[in-house]
């Protein structure tokens, strides 16, 4: 090709790409414009040239602020019982329902308001590399957690404690020479949590295998991007462009985890179960529970048993490990931060744990955990203050004629509805001094001597939706809160920790929250009798 031909080819390519981009930009602008309901109050949409698109792009940086701004405006002008519209970085605007209509929303059948359709798009489930249908895996996950794992939490608490003790001792050290050491807070707690949770998920052997944990972490990063970020990218070709490499990365890490570590373990367990060997499980973990549970399922798995169990375990790890890790890191940041320190939180929690957990058998007692209402309150307060989602309970309107909301507003088929979770958690009318971390807020709400389950960190309400709400509520929440409670008790009893000099920074990209990962924590092991 001559030099002129190259130049012409380059010009054609540039013109082609530019036209594609212009078409894509116009498509996105029209996509949003068509879905904005002018009859509803709104927040975050400006005026002028390409205003719908500009509003959507801005949401990458200001999504929580926009949702809260709408919540407050509607609260002032409509006495807060009205729905409102906000833009979203995906270019698909959302209708936010007021706090008073959460119950209504959560009770609608799937034929009216459907969470599945939203999940496949918003959480990138379509790009997630599993061999069976995602809905089958989700149904099986629900069954395993609710009918097997949750039923046995009391029985296996000792094994959970044992896993946590080993993970903390290894991660934070057991040297009692009285020397303070400084470690990165996020990385250290994440490693401890990953190991403790993996013990319950994958058994003692795999949870001690450094290379397995490393690959699992990579899988969780890839899977996290697919489920958290992809659905927040603009609809259409940009999303596809980013999703494909992450799908390949997640697929590769999943195949390595499965082929070299999980499948051999699953085969071993199946052989043990089939031969009714006494050594099944060698203690408690999800592998054996998954195999036993899926054999009772009444629907087709869509693939062979070993592949299904492996997919299910990887899916559970993705759903459970990161969220438990992030929530624990947030709680420690609050306990050690300036507000937690002013309230003497660390010592209060230690005193409570020491007064209740007096012997090794107490660590295995479900009643002992229930009695630790201060630790529970601290966890619920941190979860209230730092929800992992800006909005939740997202649903798509299904009927052809649309749906009339309880406030009388009519929304057409295809509209996405949800709840402004973070704004509700920060509503001063519901939680006085809502922006503050008040560690014992929920402990004070309890009547002394009476156990009130509804105030537990694991119990959602229409003003506390950290684990979502109603039928959508997280089935793994009792497992997660038990792990966290044991871990906080173990750490406060066995380690001194210095306060953090300032609040650890958290920031959000779209609806997703991140920590500032460079924060250091100073700790030393205590000498206990
Ligand atoms: C602190 C830790 C956790 C948090 C904050 C959390 C939060 C949530 C939330 C908000 C949902 C609803 C998502 C939606 O509606 O789109 C959910 C669903 C789910 N969670 Fe968790 N979760 C945690 C731990 C776990 C653990 C440890 C497991 C597994 C043992 C788990 C398994 C699941 C599953 C399978 C679902 C899907 C349920 C369904 O949609 O039917 N989660 N979680």
Coordinates of C-alpha atoms and ligand atoms in Angstrom, one line a residue:
X1 CA 0.0 0.0 0.0
X2 CA 1.3 3.5 -0.8
X3 CA 1.7 6.2 1.8
X4 CA -1.4 7.9 0.3
X5 CA -3.5 4.7 0.7
X6 CA -2.4 4.5 4.4
X7 CA -3.4 8.1 5.0
X8 CA -6.8 7.6 3.3
X9 CA -7.4 4.4 5.3
X10 CA -6.6 6.2 8.5
X11 CA -9.0 9.0 7.7
X12 CA -11.7 6.6 6.8
X13 CA -11.1 4.7 10.1
X14 CA -11.2 8.0 12.2
X15 CA -14.4 9.2 10.4
X16 CA -15.9 5.7 11.0
X17 CA -15.1 5.6 14.7
X18 CA -16.2 9.3 15.2
X19 CA -19.5 8.6 13.5
X20 CA -20.0 5.5 15.6
X21 CA -19.4 7.6 18.7
X22 CA -21.8 10.3 17.6
X23 CA -24.5 7.7 16.9
X24 CA -23.8 6.1 20.2
X25 CA -24.0 9.4 22.1
X26 CA -27.3 10.3 20.3
X27 CA -28.7 6.8 21.1
X28 CA -27.8 7.2 24.8
X29 CA -29.4 10.7 24.9
X30 CA -32.6 9.4 23.3
X31 CA -32.5 6.3 25.5
X32 CA -32.6 8.4 28.7
X33 CA -35.0 11.1 27.4
X34 CA -37.6 8.4 26.5
X35 CA -37.5 7.0 30.1
X36 CA -37.6 10.2 32.1
X37 CA -41.1 10.6 33.5
X38 CA -41.9 14.3 33.4
X39 CA -44.9 13.8 35.7
X40 CA -42.6 13.0 38.6
X41 CA -40.4 15.3 40.6
X42 CA -36.8 14.8 39.8
X43 CA -33.2 15.5 41.0
X44 CA -29.9 15.7 39.2
X45 CA -31.2 16.4 35.7
X46 CA -29.8 19.8 34.5
X47 CA -31.0 21.8 31.5
X48 CA -29.5 22.5 28.1
X49 CA -27.6 20.7 25.4
X50 CA -27.5 16.9 25.9
X51 CA -28.7 17.4 29.5
X52 CA -29.9 13.9 29.9
X53 CA -26.6 12.4 29.0
X54 CA -24.6 14.9 31.0
X55 CA -26.7 14.1 34.1
X56 CA -26.1 10.4 33.6
X57 CA -22.3 10.8 33.2
X58 CA -22.2 13.0 36.4
X59 CA -23.6 10.1 38.3
X60 CA -20.3 8.3 38.2
X61 CA -19.1 10.8 40.8
X62 CA -22.2 12.0 42.6
X63 CA -24.8 9.2 42.6
X64 CA -25.3 9.1 46.4
X65 CA -25.5 12.9 46.6
X66 CA -28.1 13.1 43.8
X67 CA -30.3 10.4 45.3
X68 CA -30.1 12.1 48.8
X69 CA -30.8 15.5 47.3
X70 CA -34.0 14.1 45.6
X71 CA -35.0 12.4 48.9
X72 CA -34.6 15.7 50.8
X73 CA -36.3 17.9 48.2
X74 CA -39.3 15.5 47.9
X75 CA -39.4 15.4 51.7
X76 CA -39.7 19.2 51.9
X77 CA -42.2 19.7 49.1
X78 CA -44.2 16.6 49.2
X79 CA -43.9 15.7 52.9
X80 CA -41.8 12.7 51.7
X81 CA -44.6 10.4 50.5
X82 CA -43.8 10.9 46.8
X83 CA -41.7 9.1 44.3
X84 CA -39.0 10.9 42.4
X85 CA -36.8 10.3 39.4
X86 CA -32.9 10.4 39.4
X87 CA -30.4 9.8 36.6
X88 CA -28.1 6.8 36.6
X89 CA -24.6 6.3 35.1
X90 CA -26.1 3.4 33.0
X91 CA -28.3 6.2 31.3
X92 CA -31.4 4.3 32.5
X93 CA -33.1 6.7 35.0
X94 CA -34.5 5.3 38.1
X95 CA -37.7 6.0 40.1
X96 CA -37.0 6.2 43.8
X97 CA -39.9 5.3 46.1
X98 CA -40.3 7.0 49.5
X99 CA -39.6 5.2 52.7
X100 CA -43.3 4.7 53.5
X101 CA -43.8 2.5 50.4
X102 CA -41.0 0.0 50.9
X103 CA -43.4 -2.7 52.2
X104 CA -45.7 -2.1 49.2
X105 CA -42.7 -2.5 46.8
X106 CA -41.4 -5.6 48.5
X107 CA -44.8 -7.3 48.4
X108 CA -45.5 -7.0 44.7
X109 CA -45.4 -10.3 42.8
X110 CA -42.7 -10.8 40.1
X111 CA -45.4 -10.5 37.4
X112 CA -45.8 -6.9 38.4
X113 CA -42.4 -5.7 39.7
X114 CA -39.6 -8.1 38.7
X115 CA -36.2 -8.2 40.4
X116 CA -34.8 -10.9 38.1
X117 CA -34.7 -8.7 35.0
X118 CA -32.9 -6.0 36.9
X119 CA -30.5 -8.4 38.4
X120 CA -29.4 -9.9 35.1
X121 CA -28.7 -6.4 33.7
X122 CA -27.7 -4.4 36.8
X123 CA -25.5 -7.1 38.3
X124 CA -24.0 -8.3 35.0
X125 CA -25.3 -11.8 35.7
X126 CA -25.5 -12.4 32.0
X127 CA -21.7 -12.0 31.8
X128 CA -21.0 -14.2 34.8
X129 CA -19.3 -17.4 33.7
X130 CA -21.5 -20.2 35.0
X131 CA -22.6 -23.3 33.1
X132 CA -26.2 -23.6 34.4
X133 CA -28.9 -20.9 34.2
X134 CA -28.2 -18.1 36.7
X135 CA -31.7 -18.5 38.1
X136 CA -31.1 -22.2 38.8
X137 CA -27.9 -21.3 40.7
X138 CA -29.6 -18.6 42.6
X139 CA -32.5 -20.8 43.6
X140 CA -30.0 -23.5 44.7
X141 CA -28.0 -21.0 46.7
X142 CA -31.1 -19.9 48.5
X143 CA -32.0 -23.5 49.3
X144 CA -28.5 -24.4 50.5
X145 CA -28.2 -21.4 52.7
X146 CA -31.7 -21.3 54.2
X147 CA -32.3 -25.1 54.6
X148 CA -28.8 -26.3 55.4
X149 CA -26.3 -23.6 56.4
X150 CA -28.6 -21.4 58.5
X151 CA -30.1 -24.4 60.3
X152 CA -26.7 -25.5 61.6
X153 CA -25.2 -22.2 62.7
X154 CA -25.5 -23.0 66.4
X155 CA -24.1 -26.4 66.0
X156 CA -21.0 -25.3 64.0
X157 CA -20.2 -22.1 66.0
X158 CA -17.2 -23.8 67.6
X159 CA -15.7 -24.7 64.2
X160 CA -16.5 -21.1 63.0
X161 CA -14.7 -19.8 66.1
X162 CA -11.8 -22.1 65.5
X163 CA -11.4 -20.9 61.9
X164 CA -11.6 -17.3 63.0
X165 CA -9.0 -17.8 65.8
X166 CA -6.6 -19.4 63.4
X167 CA -7.1 -16.7 60.8
X168 CA -6.7 -13.8 63.3
X169 CA -3.7 -15.4 65.0
X170 CA -1.9 -15.9 61.7
X171 CA -3.0 -12.5 60.2
X172 CA -2.4 -10.3 63.3
X173 CA 0.3 -12.3 65.0
X174 CA 0.6 -14.0 68.4
X175 CA 3.8 -12.4 69.7
X176 CA 3.1 -11.1 73.2
X177 CA 6.4 -9.2 73.6
X178 CA 4.4 -5.9 74.0
X179 CA 5.7 -4.4 70.7
X180 CA 3.3 -2.3 68.7
X181 CA 3.3 -3.1 65.0
X182 CA 1.7 -1.1 62.2
X183 CA -0.1 -2.9 59.4
X184 CA -2.3 -1.8 56.5
X185 CA -5.8 -2.0 57.9
X186 CA -7.8 -2.9 54.8
X187 CA -5.3 -5.5 53.5
X188 CA -4.7 -7.2 56.9
X189 CA -8.4 -7.4 57.8
X190 CA -9.3 -8.6 54.3
X191 CA -6.7 -11.4 54.5
X192 CA -8.0 -12.5 57.9
X193 CA -11.6 -12.4 56.8
X194 CA -10.9 -14.2 53.5
X195 CA -9.2 -17.0 55.4
X196 CA -11.9 -17.2 58.1
X197 CA -14.8 -17.2 55.7
X198 CA -13.0 -19.6 53.2
X199 CA -12.7 -22.0 56.1
X200 CA -16.4 -22.2 56.4
X201 CA -17.0 -22.2 52.6
X202 CA -14.3 -24.5 51.4
X203 CA -13.0 -26.4 54.4
X204 CA -9.8 -26.4 56.5
X205 CA -7.5 -27.7 53.8
X206 CA -8.3 -25.2 51.1
X207 CA -8.5 -22.3 53.5
X208 CA -4.9 -22.8 54.4
X209 CA -3.8 -23.1 50.8
X210 CA -2.2 -19.8 49.9
X211 CA -2.2 -20.3 46.2
X212 CA -5.9 -21.3 46.2
X213 CA -6.8 -18.1 48.3
X214 CA -4.7 -16.0 45.8
X215 CA -6.6 -17.3 42.7
X216 CA -9.9 -17.0 44.6
X217 CA -9.1 -13.4 45.3
X218 CA -8.4 -12.8 41.6
X219 CA -11.7 -14.5 40.7
X220 CA -13.5 -12.3 43.2
X221 CA -12.0 -9.1 41.8
X222 CA -13.1 -10.1 38.2
X223 CA -16.5 -11.3 39.4
X224 CA -16.8 -8.1 41.5
X225 CA -16.2 -5.9 38.5
X226 CA -18.8 -7.9 36.5
X227 CA -21.5 -7.8 39.2
X228 CA -20.8 -4.4 40.6
X229 CA -19.5 -2.2 37.8
X230 CA -20.6 -3.5 34.4
X231 CA -24.3 -2.8 35.1
X232 CA -23.4 0.8 35.9
X233 CA -21.8 1.4 32.6
X234 CA -23.8 3.0 29.8
X235 CA -26.2 0.5 28.1
X236 CA -25.1 -0.9 24.8
X237 CA -21.7 -1.3 23.2
X238 CA -19.4 0.3 25.9
X239 CA -20.7 -2.1 28.4
X240 CA -20.0 -5.0 26.1
X241 CA -16.5 -3.7 25.4
X242 CA -15.6 -3.7 29.1
X243 CA -17.5 -6.8 30.1
X244 CA -15.9 -9.2 27.6
X245 CA -12.3 -8.9 28.9
X246 CA -13.5 -9.2 32.5
X247 CA -15.7 -12.1 31.6
X248 CA -12.6 -13.8 30.1
X249 CA -10.5 -13.0 33.2
X250 CA -13.2 -14.2 35.6
X251 CA -13.7 -17.3 33.5
X252 CA -10.0 -18.1 33.5
X253 CA -9.6 -17.7 37.3
X254 CA -12.7 -19.7 37.9
X255 CA -11.5 -22.5 35.7
X256 CA -8.2 -22.6 37.6
X257 CA -10.0 -22.6 41.0
X258 CA -12.3 -25.3 39.9
X259 CA -9.9 -27.6 38.0
X260 CA -7.0 -27.6 40.4
X261 CA -8.7 -27.1 43.8
X262 CA -12.4 -27.4 44.0
X263 CA -13.4 -30.2 41.7
X264 CA -10.9 -32.7 43.3
X265 CA -12.3 -31.7 46.8
X266 CA -15.9 -32.1 45.6
X267 CA -15.1 -35.5 44.1
X268 CA -13.6 -36.5 47.4
X269 CA -16.6 -35.4 49.4
X270 CA -19.0 -37.1 46.9
X271 CA -17.1 -40.3 47.4
X272 CA -17.3 -40.0 51.2
X273 CA -21.0 -39.2 51.1
X274 CA -21.7 -42.1 48.8
X275 CA -19.8 -44.5 50.9
X276 CA -21.5 -43.1 54.1
X277 CA -18.0 -42.6 55.5
X278 CA -17.8 -41.2 59.0
X279 CA -15.2 -38.7 58.0
X280 CA -17.6 -36.7 55.8
X281 CA -16.7 -33.1 55.9
X282 CA -13.9 -33.5 58.6
X283 CA -15.8 -30.7 60.3
X284 CA -18.2 -28.2 58.9
X285 CA -18.1 -26.5 55.6
X286 CA -20.3 -25.6 52.7
X287 CA -18.9 -28.2 50.2
X288 CA -20.6 -31.1 51.9
X289 CA -23.8 -29.0 52.6
X290 CA -24.0 -28.1 49.0
X291 CA -23.7 -31.6 47.7
X292 CA -26.3 -33.0 50.2
X293 CA -28.7 -30.1 49.5
X294 CA -28.6 -30.1 45.8
X295 CA -29.4 -33.8 45.7
X296 CA -32.8 -32.9 47.3
X297 CA -33.6 -30.2 44.7
X298 CA -36.7 -30.9 42.6
X299 CA -35.5 -29.0 39.5
X300 CA -33.0 -29.9 36.8
X301 CA -29.4 -28.7 37.4
X302 CA -28.7 -28.2 33.7
X303 CA -25.3 -29.7 34.1
X304 CA -23.5 -32.5 36.0
X305 CA -23.4 -32.6 39.8
X306 CA -19.7 -31.7 40.2
X307 CA -19.8 -28.8 37.9
X308 CA -23.0 -27.5 39.5
X309 CA -21.6 -27.7 43.0
X310 CA -18.4 -26.0 41.9
X311 CA -20.3 -23.2 40.2
X312 CA -22.5 -22.8 43.3
X313 CA -19.6 -22.6 45.6
X314 CA -17.9 -20.0 43.5
X315 CA -21.1 -18.0 43.3
X316 CA -21.6 -18.1 47.1
X317 CA -18.0 -17.0 47.5
X318 CA -18.6 -14.0 45.3
X319 CA -21.9 -13.2 47.0
X320 CA -20.5 -13.7 50.6
X321 CA -16.8 -13.1 50.8
X322 CA -16.4 -9.5 49.6
X323 CA -19.5 -8.1 51.3
X324 CA -18.5 -9.7 54.7
X325 CA -15.0 -8.4 54.2
X326 CA -16.0 -4.9 53.3
X327 CA -18.6 -4.7 56.2
X328 CA -16.0 -5.9 58.7
X329 CA -13.4 -3.3 57.5
X330 CA -16.0 -0.6 57.7
X331 CA -16.9 -1.6 61.3
X332 CA -13.3 -1.5 62.4
X333 CA -12.8 1.9 60.8
X334 CA -15.8 3.2 62.7
X335 CA -14.7 1.6 66.0
X336 CA -11.1 2.9 65.8
X337 CA -12.1 6.3 64.1
X338 CA -12.3 9.6 66.1
X339 CA -16.1 9.2 66.9
X340 CA -15.7 5.6 68.0
X341 CA -12.7 6.5 70.1
X342 CA -14.4 9.4 71.8
X343 CA -17.1 7.0 72.9
X344 CA -14.5 4.5 74.2
X345 CA -16.0 1.9 71.8
X346 CA -13.1 -0.5 71.7
X347 CA -12.9 -0.9 75.4
X348 CA -16.6 -1.1 75.8
X349 CA -16.7 -4.0 73.3
X350 CA -13.8 -5.7 75.0
X351 CA -15.4 -5.5 78.4
X352 CA -18.6 -6.9 77.0
X353 CA -16.8 -9.8 75.3
X354 CA -14.7 -10.6 78.4
X355 CA -17.7 -10.5 80.7
X356 CA -19.6 -13.0 78.5
X357 CA -17.0 -15.2 76.9
X358 CA -15.3 -16.5 80.1
X359 CA -14.4 -20.0 78.9
X360 CA -13.7 -21.8 75.6
X361 CA -17.2 -23.3 75.7
X362 CA -18.7 -19.8 75.8
X363 CA -17.2 -19.1 72.3
X364 CA -19.3 -22.0 71.1
X365 CA -22.5 -20.8 72.7
X366 CA -25.2 -19.1 70.5
X367 CA -26.7 -17.6 73.7
X368 CA -23.4 -15.9 74.5
X369 CA -23.3 -14.3 71.1
X370 CA -26.9 -13.1 71.5
X371 CA -26.0 -11.5 74.8
X372 CA -23.3 -9.3 73.2
X373 CA -25.8 -6.5 72.4
X374 CA -23.1 -3.8 72.3
X375 CA -21.0 -5.5 69.6
X376 CA -24.2 -6.2 67.7
X377 CA -25.3 -2.6 68.0
X378 CA -21.9 -1.4 66.8
X379 CA -22.2 -3.6 63.8
X380 CA -25.7 -2.5 63.0
X381 CA -24.8 1.2 63.5
X382 CA -21.8 0.9 61.2
X383 CA -23.9 -0.9 58.6
X384 CA -26.6 1.8 58.9
X385 CA -24.0 4.5 58.4
X386 CA -22.2 2.8 55.5
X387 CA -24.7 0.8 53.4
X388 CA -22.9 -1.0 50.6
X389 CA -25.6 0.2 48.2
X390 CA -26.9 3.7 47.5
X391 CA -30.2 2.2 46.3
X392 CA -31.8 -1.2 46.7
X393 CA -34.8 -3.4 46.0
X394 CA -34.6 -2.5 42.3
X395 CA -37.5 -3.8 40.3
X396 CA -38.7 -3.5 36.7
X397 CA -42.3 -2.7 35.9
X398 CA -43.8 -5.6 34.0
X399 CA -47.4 -5.1 33.0
X400 CA -48.1 -3.6 29.5
X401 CA -50.2 -0.9 31.0
X402 CA -47.6 0.0 33.6
X403 CA -48.3 0.3 37.4
X404 CA -49.9 2.9 39.6
X405 CA -47.7 3.6 42.7
X406 CA -49.2 4.1 46.1
X407 CA -48.7 7.9 45.8
X408 CA -50.9 7.8 42.6
X409 CA -48.1 8.3 40.1
X410 CA -48.4 6.1 37.0
X411 CA -45.2 4.5 35.7
X412 CA -45.0 2.7 32.3
X413 CA -43.8 -0.8 31.5
X414 CA -40.0 -1.2 31.6
X415 CA -39.4 1.5 34.3
X416 CA -36.9 0.6 37.0
X417 CA -38.0 1.4 40.6
X418 CA -36.1 1.2 43.8
X419 CA -35.5 2.5 47.3
X420 CA -33.0 5.2 48.3
X421 CA -31.4 3.0 50.9
X422 CA -28.5 5.3 51.9
X423 CA -30.7 8.5 52.1
X424 CA -33.1 6.7 54.4
X425 CA -30.3 5.5 56.6
X426 CA -29.1 9.1 56.9
X427 CA -32.6 10.6 57.5
X428 CA -32.4 12.8 60.6
X429 CA -36.1 12.2 61.2
X430 CA -35.5 8.5 61.6
X431 CA -32.0 8.5 63.1
X432 CA -31.1 11.7 65.1
X433 CA -27.5 12.7 64.3
X434 CA -27.6 10.3 61.4
X435 CA -24.2 11.3 60.1
X436 CA -22.5 10.4 63.3
X437 CA -21.3 7.0 64.3
X438 CA -23.1 6.3 67.6
X439 CA -21.9 2.8 68.5
X440 CA -24.5 2.0 71.1
X441 CA -27.5 3.6 69.4
X442 CA -29.3 0.3 69.0
X443 CA -28.2 -1.2 72.3
X444 CA -29.9 1.8 74.0
X445 CA -33.1 1.1 72.1
X446 CA -33.3 -2.3 73.8
X447 CA -35.3 -2.7 77.0
X448 CA -32.8 -4.0 79.6
X449 CA -33.2 -7.7 80.2
X450 CA -35.3 -8.3 77.1
X451 CA -34.0 -9.8 73.9
X452 CA -35.3 -7.9 70.9
X453 CA -34.5 -9.7 67.7
X454 CA -35.8 -6.9 65.5
X455 CA -32.8 -4.7 66.6
X456 CA -30.2 -7.3 65.7
X457 CA -27.6 -6.3 63.0
X458 CA -29.0 -9.2 60.9
X459 CA -32.6 -8.0 60.9
X460 CA -33.8 -5.8 58.1
X461 CA -36.6 -3.3 58.6
X462 CA -38.1 -0.6 56.5
X463 CA -35.6 1.9 58.0
X464 CA -32.6 -0.5 57.9
X465 CA -32.0 -2.2 54.6
X466 CA -28.3 -3.1 54.7
X467 CA -29.2 -6.7 53.8
X468 CA -32.0 -5.6 51.6
X469 CA -35.6 -6.2 52.8
X470 CA -38.5 -8.7 52.6
X471 CA -38.2 -11.6 50.1
X472 CA -35.0 -10.0 48.7
X473 CA -33.2 -9.9 52.0
X474 CA -29.8 -11.6 52.0
X475 CA -30.1 -15.3 53.1
X476 CA -26.4 -15.3 54.2
X477 CA -26.9 -12.5 56.8
X478 CA -27.0 -14.7 59.9
X479 CA -23.8 -16.4 58.8
X480 CA -22.1 -13.1 58.0
X481 CA -23.1 -11.4 61.3
X482 CA -22.1 -14.4 63.3
X483 CA -18.6 -14.5 61.8
X484 CA -18.3 -10.7 62.3
X485 CA -19.4 -10.9 65.9
X486 CA -17.0 -13.7 66.8
X487 CA -14.2 -11.9 65.0
X488 CA -14.8 -8.5 66.7
X489 CA -15.0 -10.2 70.1
X490 CA -11.8 -12.2 69.5
X491 CA -9.8 -9.2 68.2
X492 CA -10.9 -6.8 71.0
X493 CA -10.2 -9.4 73.7
X494 CA -6.7 -10.5 72.3
X495 CA -5.3 -7.2 70.9
X496 CA -4.8 -3.6 71.9
X497 CA -5.4 -1.2 69.0
X498 CA -4.5 2.4 68.7
X499 CA -7.2 4.8 67.5
X500 CA -7.0 6.0 63.9
X501 CA -5.9 9.7 63.8
X502 CA -8.7 10.6 61.4
X503 CA -11.8 9.2 59.8
X504 CA -10.8 6.8 57.1
X505 CA -11.8 8.1 53.7
X506 CA -14.5 6.3 51.7
X507 CA -15.5 7.3 48.2
X508 CA -17.9 6.0 45.6
X509 CA -17.8 5.4 41.9
X510 CA -21.4 5.2 40.8
X511 CA -23.3 3.2 43.4
X512 CA -20.2 1.3 44.5
X513 CA -18.2 2.3 47.6
X514 CA -14.5 2.0 48.1
X515 CA -12.2 2.4 51.1
X516 CA -9.0 4.4 51.2
X517 CA -6.7 1.4 51.3
X518 CA -3.6 3.0 52.7
X519 CA -4.9 3.5 56.3
X520 CA -2.6 1.8 58.8
X521 CA -3.7 0.3 62.1
X522 CA -1.3 -0.1 65.1
X523 CA -1.8 -3.2 67.2
X524 CA -0.2 -5.5 69.8
X525 CA -1.1 -8.8 71.2
X526 CA -2.2 -8.8 74.8
X527 CA -0.8 -11.1 77.5
X528 CA -3.8 -13.0 78.8
X529 CA -3.7 -15.5 81.7
Ligands
LIG1 C1 -22.1 -8.5 55.5 C2 -22.2 -9.4 54.5 C3 -23.3 -9.4 53.5 C4 -24.0 -8.3 53.0 C5 -23.9 -6.8 53.3 C6 -24.9 -8.9 52.0 C7 -25.9 -8.1 51.3 C8 -26.8 -8.6 50.4 C9 -27.8 -7.9 49.8 C10 -28.0 -6.4 49.9 C11 -28.5 -8.7 49.0 C12 -29.7 -8.4 48.1 C13 -29.1 -8.1 46.7 C14 -30.2 -7.7 45.7 O1 -31.4 -7.7 46.1 O2 -29.8 -7.4 44.6 C15 -27.9 -10.0 49.1 C16 -28.3 -11.2 48.4 C17 -27.7 -12.4 48.6 N1 -26.7 -12.7 49.5 FE1 -25.8 -11.5 50.8 N2 -24.7 -10.2 51.9 C18 -23.7 -10.6 52.8 C19 -23.2 -11.8 53.1 C20 -23.6 -13.0 52.4 C21 -23.1 -14.3 52.6 C22 -22.0 -14.6 53.7 C23 -23.7 -15.1 51.8 C24 -23.5 -16.6 51.6 C25 -23.4 -17.4 52.6 C26 -24.6 -14.3 51.0 C27 -25.4 -14.8 50.0 C28 -26.4 -14.1 49.3 C29 -27.2 -14.6 48.2 C30 -27.1 -16.0 47.6 C31 -28.0 -13.5 47.7 C32 -29.0 -13.6 46.6 C33 -30.4 -13.8 47.2 C34 -31.4 -13.7 46.2 O3 -31.4 -12.7 45.5 O4 -32.3 -14.5 46.1 N3 -24.6 -13.0 51.4 N4 -26.9 -10.0 50.0

